[in-house]
Amino acid sequence: MTDLIADRWLLDRPNSYIGRSVPRPNAPRLAEGRGAFVDDIETGGRTGHAAFVRSPHAHARIGSIDAEAARAAPGVIAVVTGRELAEIHDPWVGVLSHLQGLKSAPQYALPLETATWQGEAVVAVVAESRARAEDAVELVKIDWEVLPAVTDAETALDPATTVIHESLGDNLAWRRNADFGDIEAAYAEADHIVEETYVFARHTGVCVEPRAILADWNPGEGQLTVWHNNQCPHMVQNILATHFRLDEHRVRVIARDVGGSFGIKVHTYADELATVGLSLLLKRPVKFVADRLESFLSDIHARDQRVQGKVAVKDDGTILAFEIDALSGIGPYSMYPRTSGIESNQIVNLTGGPYAFDHYRAQATVVFQNKNMMCQYRAVGHPVKCAVTEGLVDAAARATGMDPAEIRRRNLRADDSYPCKSAQGLPFENLSHQESLAKLLDAMDYDALKAERDALRTEGVYRGIGLASFIEVTNPSAMFYGVGGARISAQDGATMRLDARGNVFVATGATEQGQGMEAVISQVAATAVGVPPERLKIVTGDTEHTPYGGGTWASRAAGIGGEAVAQAGRALRQQILRAAAVMLQEEAENLDIRGGVVVERASGAERIGLDEVGRVCYYRPDTLPDGFQSELVATRHYVPRQYPFAFTNGAQASYLEVDVETGFISLLDHWCIEDCGTVINPQLVDEQIRGGIVQGLGGALWEQCVYDSDGQMLNANMADYLVPMAAELPDMRCGHVVSPTFESDLGAKGVGEAGTCGAPAAVMNALNDALAPFAARLTDMPFTPQKVLRALGKI
Amino acid sequence: MKPAPFAYVRPASLEDAIAALDEHGEDSRILAGGQSLMATLNMRLSAPEILVDIGRVPDLAGIEETDAGLRIGAMTRHAEVEASDLVASRAPLIASAMPHIAHPAVRNCGTFGGSIALADPAAELPACAVALGARMTIAGKGGTRTVDADAFFRGLYETALEPGEVLTAVEVPGIGAGWKSGFMELARRHGDYAMIGLAAHVEVQDGRFGQGRLVFFGVGERPVCAVRSAALLDGESWSDALGDRIADALKEELDPSEDLNADAPMRRHLAGVLARRVLAPLAA
C-alpha cells in the first residue's frame, strides 16, 4: 500500500498541506463575530417574522380556525392557514424507489385536515417581529377534535390501533426482509446461539444554531432568494423549485455559515417550506428561526429502535451467523426526500459488518406513529447496528468463555482479505480491522487495564472495559439516494480560477457546517495548485456561485468535494504552466508550481511568479504568441463509481466506573482508532472523532426524547433533555491507521460519523463488564442511574 | 421563546422598589439575577405585567459578619458567596453547596436571595437555609420583619413573602463549636438541579453525634427536614448499622416526588446512600 501512496501525484506534491493541521481560514471571521448565519442577514424593514401555532395534540383533526384576534394584534402582517398555502405549492411524499414498498402520505407545508404530532406547525403568523408573532400565535383559536394517538411502535400495526393515514390502509411504512447464506444450517452447526434485545431511545441532534430560513421572493425579477442553514443548497434549490412550481434557475439558495447540522439540517421541513410560501404569498422577505422549544418538537429525531439480535458461535469462538429483527417508529410521515427508512435500511445492511461470517437474516419494520418525525442524524443506523453487533459479540464471548478482545481477533476480517464483500453483499475496498484493534489494545494497555479492573473489584470498585469494532459508510455514490429517484447530488464540483495577481479563487459544492470544511478544501486546493493557503479565496454554499454539488452529509464533503478540488486544482496548475511555458519558451513538463511560484521542476529554481503569469495573461495577452489563448479557470467534478460507499473502519474502547449504590456511571477514559484513509487535517479529523464520540455518548447515557402515552414530549427543553456536558465526559484519545481509497487521487474517506457509530457500543459493553459480578445486564439506552439501580435490584 | 410584553422599572431605592411592587401587586415580579425568571418569561410560563429590577437598589448586596454569624445580602451574587472566606469559615455548609449551583456563568449573575426567594424544591440554598436555621429579612410597605427558614419555605415555589415584599438579606447563624456540616447531591449532569441532595448540620462530640438536622432537597415541594431520622443520631457514634437504621428510617419518613430521572423508590434509596456518605466522614 505504501508504494501506491508514493505514486500519487497529489500526496507527493512538494510543499504539501495535506496531513498538516493548518488553521481554519474562516476562524478569524467567526471569532470576530463576522459570521454570516441566516439570522445575521438583513433584508430590510419589510421583513416579516414567522411564528407558528403548533399542535398541542399528537393527533387531532383541525376544525375551524379563528384568527380574527390574531390578525388584529399589533404588528401582525398575516395569519395563514394550510389551505391558503396549499394554493401555491404541491405536497411531497418521502419515498425512494430502491426502498421497495416504502410508503408515506402527501405532506403539505401546513397540514390541511389533521395534525399528526405534537408540535406540528398548523397556522403561520407573520409579524413585524418574532415577539409580535408569538404574541399573536397565542390569540389563534383552533377547534380541535382530538383523535387517538398512535405512540407505541410495538402495537402500531395491531388491528385495533388507529390508522394515521386512512389512504395508506395501515400504519406500516416499510418492511424489509433480508436473507443471506443459510442461517438455519449455521444454527445447526453452532455450539451456542445467544439472543438479546437492544433498545435505542429516540434522541436528536442539538445544533448550537437552530434551523433558520429567510426567504425573499422578488416578483419583479421572478427570483426567489433563500438564505437557509441547510447542508445541501442544491438539493433545497431543486425542492423549492419543484414544489413551488418555479424554474430552478430562478431559485437561489445561500447557506454560508451553519452552526452545526449533524444531519438535522439535511431535510425538507414543512415549517421551512411554509416560510418560503409565506414570502411568495406576501411578496416580502419572511424569516423563520426555530427557537429551542420548537426545535425539540420539530427537528428530526432519530434512532428509536428495538432490535432483537441473535448470534451463532462455535466453541472455538468462530462466529457463524447474525440475525436481527428491528422495529422502529418514525413519526407520522416519512421525511422528504431522504425518507425515514434509511436508518433501518442501514441497520439491515451493516450489522455484523466488521466480521467474517456468511449467514445472515434480518427483518426491519418501520411504522408510523404520532410523534415527531424521524430521519437521518449523524451516523445513521450506525450506533444501532454497532451496539447490536458488539453486544452480541460480547455475548458470544461470554458463551464461549473467551476474552472480548480475543473473540474479536478471531472473527474480524483479515487485513489482507480485501477487496471482499460483506455477508450482505456490500463491497469492502480496503479496511484494517485487525491493525486497528491491535493499535487500540496497545493504546489502552488492555492487559494492564484488565488487571486494574480486577484488583479494584476486590475493593468494591466496579469498573468495566468495553470494546467496539465498527465500519462506517462514507463517500456515498449515487447508490445511496440518486438510484432511488431522489434529486440529491452524489457528485461534487469545484471551480478554481487564477486571478490577475496570482491568487486562486475556489468555489466548491461542499459546504461548511462548522466542521472545518473550508480548511480541508483550502489544503487540497493549495496542494494541488502549489500555492500557500493564504492565497486562496474559498466560496461555499451558494447555488449561484458554486458548481453543482451534494453538500455535506454521510461523511462525503472531504472525500468527494475534496477530490473535485484536487482535480480542479491539478487542471488549473496545468493551465498555468502552459501559459508560463509560453512566456518562458520552455516545455510545460519541465515546470511546476511551488509556493506560488512557477519553478523549474528538476532544480526547483524560480522562473516566474503567478502574479506575473496573471498580469501577462489578463493585461498583456498581446505579448503572447498568436494562436495562444490562456485559460486560467478549471472546473472538475467527481463521484465515486467503483464502490457504492467508501467504507471506513475503526475500533473504540470505553473504561468506566459504576457506583453500584447510586447507579451513576462515570466515564473514565475513551479511545478510538480510526481508519479514514488519507488524513487531510489531523486536528480536524480528531475533533470530528471526538465530537462524534460525544454525540454517541449522549445517546448511550443521557439523551432521550421522552414521550408519554398520549404522544406528548415531556422534556422538550434544554433543562430536561440532557445533552452531554464537558464535566461528565472522559478524555478521548484518537489514533489512526491509514488505508486510503484507491478510487480517488486524494484517498480520503469520511470521518464525520465514526465517533458516534462506536461510542454507544463501547459504553454498553463496558457497563456490562462493570456489572459482571452482579446478575445485572443492561441493553436499553440511555443507561440511566435508575435503570442501573433496577438492574442491580437496589430499587 | 420571546417573552410576552411586560413593563420594566429599575428603582433606585428600596422604598421605591416596595412602592412599585405594592402598586402592581401580584402582576409584578422582582427581577434580581434573572437566571430563573428570564427563562420562565421566555418560555411564557410566566407573564407578569411589570418587572421590578432591584439591581440598582443600594445595600442589598454583600456579606458581613454579625454577632450571630453572617448577613448575606439578597443581591449578593453566587460567585461572591462561593469565593467568600467569611462564608467558608462561618457557614461551611453554604460554601460546600455553592459549586453545585448551576455553572460559573449562572453563578456570576444569579443571586443568593433570588435562589432563596424562588424556593425551587430541588435547589441547594433553601435546604442549606433550613439546615442552618437561617432567618430571612423581609422588607415591605409596613416595615421590616424576619421569618425563620422553617416557616419561610411553604410549598412548591411558595414562600412567606407577601405581594409587595422584598427579601433583603439572609441571616445565617455561624457554625458553633462541636458542629459539623456536610453537603452532597446527585445530578445527572454537574450543574443540573439535583435529583436528590442532602444538607446536613450536626453536633459531633468525641465521635458521637448529638443534635442535628438532615435536610433533603429534590424530594418534595420544599426542603424536607428528616426529623425522626436525624433523631436516631443522638448519642450514637458512626457504624454501618447506624447507617442502615437511618436509611430505613428515611424510607419511612420521606415521601418523595417522581420525575423523569427518578421515581419515589429510587429517591428513598438514594436518601439513605447520601445520609451514609455525608454522615460517616463527619463522625471521623
mmCIF file with all atom_site columns, N, CA, C and O in Angstrom, chain A residues 390-416:
data_model
loop_
_atom_site.group_PDB
_atom_site.id
_atom_site.type_symbol
_atom_site.label_atom_id
_atom_site.label_alt_id
_atom_site.label_comp_id
_atom_site.label_asym_id
_atom_site.label_entity_id
_atom_site.label_seq_id
_atom_site.pdbx_PDB_ins_code
_atom_site.Cartn_x
_atom_site.Cartn_y
_atom_site.Cartn_z
_atom_site.occupancy
_atom_site.B_iso_or_equiv
_atom_site.pdbx_formal_charge
_atom_site.auth_seq_id
_atom_site.auth_comp_id
_atom_site.auth_asym_id
_atom_site.auth_atom_id
_atom_site.pdbx_PDB_model_num
ATOM 1   N N  . GLU A 1 390 ? -21.830 -5.527  18.477 1.00 0.00 ? 390 GLU A N  1
ATOM 2   C CA . GLU A 1 390 ? -20.799 -5.643  19.511 1.00 0.00 ? 390 GLU A CA 1
ATOM 3   C C  . GLU A 1 390 ? -21.362 -6.216  20.810 1.00 0.00 ? 390 GLU A C  1
ATOM 4   O O  . GLU A 1 390 ? -20.651 -6.888  21.553 1.00 0.00 ? 390 GLU A O  1
ATOM 5   N N  . GLY A 1 391 ? -22.643 -5.945  21.081 1.00 0.00 ? 391 GLY A N  1
ATOM 6   C CA . GLY A 1 391 ? -23.285 -6.579  22.238 1.00 0.00 ? 391 GLY A CA 1
ATOM 7   C C  . GLY A 1 391 ? -23.369 -8.077  22.031 1.00 0.00 ? 391 GLY A C  1
ATOM 8   O O  . GLY A 1 391 ? -23.095 -8.869  22.946 1.00 0.00 ? 391 GLY A O  1
ATOM 9   N N  . LEU A 1 392 ? -23.710 -8.481  20.807 1.00 0.00 ? 392 LEU A N  1
ATOM 10  C CA . LEU A 1 392 ? -23.808 -9.916  20.513 1.00 0.00 ? 392 LEU A CA 1
ATOM 11  C C  . LEU A 1 392 ? -22.428 -10.580 20.520 1.00 0.00 ? 392 LEU A C  1
ATOM 12  O O  . LEU A 1 392 ? -22.285 -11.726 20.942 1.00 0.00 ? 392 LEU A O  1
ATOM 13  N N  . VAL A 1 393 ? -21.419 -9.855  20.042 1.00 0.00 ? 393 VAL A N  1
ATOM 14  C CA . VAL A 1 393 ? -20.067 -10.426 20.063 1.00 0.00 ? 393 VAL A CA 1
ATOM 15  C C  . VAL A 1 393 ? -19.615 -10.639 21.509 1.00 0.00 ? 393 VAL A C  1
ATOM 16  O O  . VAL A 1 393 ? -19.035 -11.677 21.850 1.00 0.00 ? 393 VAL A O  1
ATOM 17  N N  . ASP A 1 394 ? -19.908 -9.679  22.381 1.00 0.00 ? 394 ASP A N  1
ATOM 18  C CA . ASP A 1 394 ? -19.589 -9.880  23.797 1.00 0.00 ? 394 ASP A CA 1
ATOM 19  C C  . ASP A 1 394 ? -20.397 -11.040 24.379 1.00 0.00 ? 394 ASP A C  1
ATOM 20  O O  . ASP A 1 394 ? -19.892 -11.803 25.214 1.00 0.00 ? 394 ASP A O  1
ATOM 21  N N  . ALA A 1 395 ? -21.652 -11.157 23.935 1.00 0.00 ? 395 ALA A N  1
ATOM 22  C CA . ALA A 1 395 ? -22.473 -12.277 24.419 1.00 0.00 ? 395 ALA A CA 1
ATOM 23  C C  . ALA A 1 395 ? -21.860 -13.595 23.955 1.00 0.00 ? 395 ALA A C  1
ATOM 24  O O  . ALA A 1 395 ? -21.824 -14.576 24.714 1.00 0.00 ? 395 ALA A O  1
ATOM 25  N N  . ALA A 1 396 ? -21.372 -13.617 22.727 1.00 0.00 ? 396 ALA A N  1
ATOM 26  C CA . ALA A 1 396 ? -20.710 -14.821 22.212 1.00 0.00 ? 396 ALA A CA 1
ATOM 27  C C  . ALA A 1 396 ? -19.438 -15.107 23.001 1.00 0.00 ? 396 ALA A C  1
ATOM 28  O O  . ALA A 1 396 ? -19.101 -16.267 23.270 1.00 0.00 ? 396 ALA A O  1
ATOM 29  N N  . ALA A 1 397 ? -18.742 -14.038 23.394 1.00 0.00 ? 397 ALA A N  1
ATOM 30  C CA . ALA A 1 397 ? -17.525 -14.215 24.196 1.00 0.00 ? 397 ALA A CA 1
ATOM 31  C C  . ALA A 1 397 ? -17.873 -14.859 25.536 1.00 0.00 ? 397 ALA A C  1
ATOM 32  O O  . ALA A 1 397 ? -17.184 -15.779 26.000 1.00 0.00 ? 397 ALA A O  1
ATOM 33  N N  . ARG A 1 398 ? -18.941 -14.380 26.146 1.00 0.00 ? 398 ARG A N  1
ATOM 34  C CA . ARG A 1 398 ? -19.341 -14.966 27.435 1.00 0.00 ? 398 ARG A CA 1
ATOM 35  C C  . ARG A 1 398 ? -19.734 -16.428 27.260 1.00 0.00 ? 398 ARG A C  1
ATOM 36  O O  . ARG A 1 398 ? -19.384 -17.277 28.066 1.00 0.00 ? 398 ARG A O  1
ATOM 37  N N  . ALA A 1 399 ? -20.476 -16.701 26.176 1.00 0.00 ? 399 ALA A N  1
ATOM 38  C CA . ALA A 1 399 ? -20.957 -18.069 25.957 1.00 0.00 ? 399 ALA A CA 1
ATOM 39  C C  . ALA A 1 399 ? -19.804 -19.039 25.750 1.00 0.00 ? 399 ALA A C  1
ATOM 40  O O  . ALA A 1 399 ? -19.882 -20.205 26.121 1.00 0.00 ? 399 ALA A O  1
ATOM 41  N N  . THR A 1 400 ? -18.728 -18.543 25.157 1.00 0.00 ? 400 THR A N  1
ATOM 42  C CA . THR A 1 400 ? -17.598 -19.428 24.859 1.00 0.00 ? 400 THR A CA 1
ATOM 43  C C  . THR A 1 400 ? -16.464 -19.267 25.861 1.00 0.00 ? 400 THR A C  1
ATOM 44  O O  . THR A 1 400 ? -15.440 -19.922 25.735 1.00 0.00 ? 400 THR A O  1
ATOM 45  N N  . GLY A 1 401 ? -16.652 -18.382 26.821 1.00 0.00 ? 401 GLY A N  1
ATOM 46  C CA . GLY A 1 401 ? -15.614 -18.173 27.829 1.00 0.00 ? 401 GLY A CA 1
ATOM 47  C C  . GLY A 1 401 ? -14.370 -17.497 27.275 1.00 0.00 ? 401 GLY A C  1
ATOM 48  O O  . GLY A 1 401 ? -13.275 -17.653 27.813 1.00 0.00 ? 401 GLY A O  1
ATOM 49  N N  . MET A 1 402 ? -14.537 -16.746 26.215 1.00 0.00 ? 402 MET A N  1
ATOM 50  C CA . MET A 1 402 ? -13.371 -16.085 25.620 1.00 0.00 ? 402 MET A CA 1
ATOM 51  C C  . MET A 1 402 ? -13.277 -14.632 26.043 1.00 0.00 ? 402 MET A C  1
ATOM 52  O O  . MET A 1 402 ? -14.278 -14.002 26.386 1.00 0.00 ? 402 MET A O  1
ATOM 53  N N  . ASP A 1 403 ? -12.081 -14.116 25.991 1.00 0.00 ? 403 ASP A N  1
ATOM 54  C CA . ASP A 1 403 ? -11.875 -12.706 26.248 1.00 0.00 ? 403 ASP A CA 1
ATOM 55  C C  . ASP A 1 403 ? -12.477 -11.892 25.084 1.00 0.00 ? 403 ASP A C  1
ATOM 56  O O  . ASP A 1 403 ? -12.365 -12.290 23.924 1.00 0.00 ? 403 ASP A O  1
ATOM 57  N N  . PRO A 1 404 ? -13.108 -10.759 25.404 1.00 0.00 ? 404 PRO A N  1
ATOM 58  C CA . PRO A 1 404 ? -13.723 -9.967  24.326 1.00 0.00 ? 404 PRO A CA 1
ATOM 59  C C  . PRO A 1 404 ? -12.734 -9.549  23.236 1.00 0.00 ? 404 PRO A C  1
ATOM 60  O O  . PRO A 1 404 ? -13.099 -9.462  22.066 1.00 0.00 ? 404 PRO A O  1
ATOM 61  N N  . ALA A 1 405 ? -11.499 -9.279  23.605 1.00 0.00 ? 405 ALA A N  1
ATOM 62  C CA . ALA A 1 405 ? -10.512 -8.907  22.580 1.00 0.00 ? 405 ALA A CA 1
ATOM 63  C C  . ALA A 1 405 ? -10.166 -10.113 21.717 1.00 0.00 ? 405 ALA A C  1
ATOM 64  O O  . ALA A 1 405 ? -10.024 -10.012 20.494 1.00 0.00 ? 405 ALA A O  1
ATOM 65  N N  . GLU A 1 406 ? -10.065 -11.269 22.343 1.00 0.00 ? 406 GLU A N  1
ATOM 66  C CA . GLU A 1 406 ? -9.657  -12.474 21.609 1.00 0.00 ? 406 GLU A CA 1
ATOM 67  C C  . GLU A 1 406 ? -10.728 -12.898 20.607 1.00 0.00 ? 406 GLU A C  1
ATOM 68  O O  . GLU A 1 406 ? -10.428 -13.239 19.464 1.00 0.00 ? 406 GLU A O  1
ATOM 69  N N  . ILE A 1 407 ? -12.004 -12.834 21.023 1.00 0.00 ? 407 ILE A N  1
ATOM 70  C CA . ILE A 1 407 ? -13.043 -13.269 20.080 1.00 0.00 ? 407 ILE A CA 1
ATOM 71  C C  . ILE A 1 407 ? -13.108 -12.312 18.888 1.00 0.00 ? 407 ILE A C  1
ATOM 72  O O  . ILE A 1 407 ? -13.401 -12.721 17.764 1.00 0.00 ? 407 ILE A O  1
ATOM 73  N N  . ARG A 1 408 ? -12.778 -11.062 19.141 1.00 0.00 ? 408 ARG A N  1
ATOM 74  C CA . ARG A 1 408 ? -12.751 -10.113 18.018 1.00 0.00 ? 408 ARG A CA 1
ATOM 75  C C  . ARG A 1 408 ? -11.573 -10.433 17.095 1.00 0.00 ? 408 ARG A C  1
ATOM 76  O O  . ARG A 1 408 ? -11.717 -10.458 15.876 1.00 0.00 ? 408 ARG A O  1
ATOM 77  N N  . ARG A 1 409 ? -10.420 -10.655 17.675 1.00 0.00 ? 409 ARG A N  1
ATOM 78  C CA . ARG A 1 409 ? -9.255  -11.016 16.843 1.00 0.00 ? 409 ARG A CA 1
ATOM 79  C C  . ARG A 1 409 ? -9.574  -12.192 15.943 1.00 0.00 ? 409 ARG A C  1
ATOM 80  O O  . ARG A 1 409 ? -9.191  -12.240 14.784 1.00 0.00 ? 409 ARG A O  1
ATOM 81  N N  . ARG A 1 410 ? -10.299 -13.174 16.475 1.00 0.00 ? 410 ARG A N  1
ATOM 82  C CA . ARG A 1 410 ? -10.569 -14.394 15.703 1.00 0.00 ? 410 ARG A CA 1
ATOM 83  C C  . ARG A 1 410 ? -11.571 -14.169 14.588 1.00 0.00 ? 410 ARG A C  1
ATOM 84  O O  . ARG A 1 410 ? -11.583 -14.912 13.625 1.00 0.00 ? 410 ARG A O  1
ATOM 85  N N  . ASN A 1 411 ? -12.440 -13.191 14.766 1.00 0.00 ? 411 ASN A N  1
ATOM 86  C CA . ASN A 1 411 ? -13.538 -13.065 13.809 1.00 0.00 ? 411 ASN A CA 1
ATOM 87  C C  . ASN A 1 411 ? -13.483 -11.835 12.908 1.00 0.00 ? 411 ASN A C  1
ATOM 88  O O  . ASN A 1 411 ? -14.167 -11.793 11.892 1.00 0.00 ? 411 ASN A O  1
ATOM 89  N N  . LEU A 1 412 ? -12.716 -10.834 13.301 1.00 0.00 ? 412 LEU A N  1
ATOM 90  C CA . LEU A 1 412 ? -12.607 -9.652  12.431 1.00 0.00 ? 412 LEU A CA 1
ATOM 91  C C  . LEU A 1 412 ? -11.992 -10.059 11.104 1.00 0.00 ? 412 LEU A C  1
ATOM 92  O O  . LEU A 1 412 ? -11.107 -10.920 11.053 1.00 0.00 ? 412 LEU A O  1
ATOM 93  N N  . ARG A 1 413 ? -12.437 -9.420  10.036 1.00 0.00 ? 413 ARG A N  1
ATOM 94  C CA . ARG A 1 413 ? -11.878 -9.717  8.721  1.00 0.00 ? 413 ARG A CA 1
ATOM 95  C C  . ARG A 1 413 ? -10.364 -9.474  8.731  1.00 0.00 ? 413 ARG A C  1
ATOM 96  O O  . ARG A 1 413 ? -9.886  -8.514  9.323  1.00 0.00 ? 413 ARG A O  1
ATOM 97  N N  . ALA A 1 414 ? -9.664  -10.355 8.050  1.00 0.00 ? 414 ALA A N  1
ATOM 98  C CA . ALA A 1 414 ? -8.206  -10.220 7.962  1.00 0.00 ? 414 ALA A CA 1
ATOM 99  C C  . ALA A 1 414 ? -7.855  -9.013  7.109  1.00 0.00 ? 414 ALA A C  1
ATOM 100 O O  . ALA A 1 414 ? -8.549  -8.693  6.134  1.00 0.00 ? 414 ALA A O  1
ATOM 101 N N  . ASP A 1 415 ? -6.802  -8.324  7.485  1.00 0.00 ? 415 ASP A N  1
ATOM 102 C CA . ASP A 1 415 ? -6.426  -7.103  6.769  1.00 0.00 ? 415 ASP A CA 1
ATOM 103 C C  . ASP A 1 415 ? -5.946  -7.376  5.344  1.00 0.00 ? 415 ASP A C  1
ATOM 104 O O  . ASP A 1 415 ? -5.873  -6.454  4.528  1.00 0.00 ? 415 ASP A O  1
ATOM 105 N N  . ASP A 1 416 ? -5.616  -8.643  5.046  1.00 0.00 ? 416 ASP A N  1
ATOM 106 C CA . ASP A 1 416 ? -5.173  -8.937  3.680  1.00 0.00 ? 416 ASP A CA 1
ATOM 107 C C  . ASP A 1 416 ? -6.285  -9.591  2.855  1.00 0.00 ? 416 ASP A C  1
ATOM 108 O O  . ASP A 1 416 ? -6.019  -10.203 1.834  1.00 0.00 ? 416 ASP A O  1
#
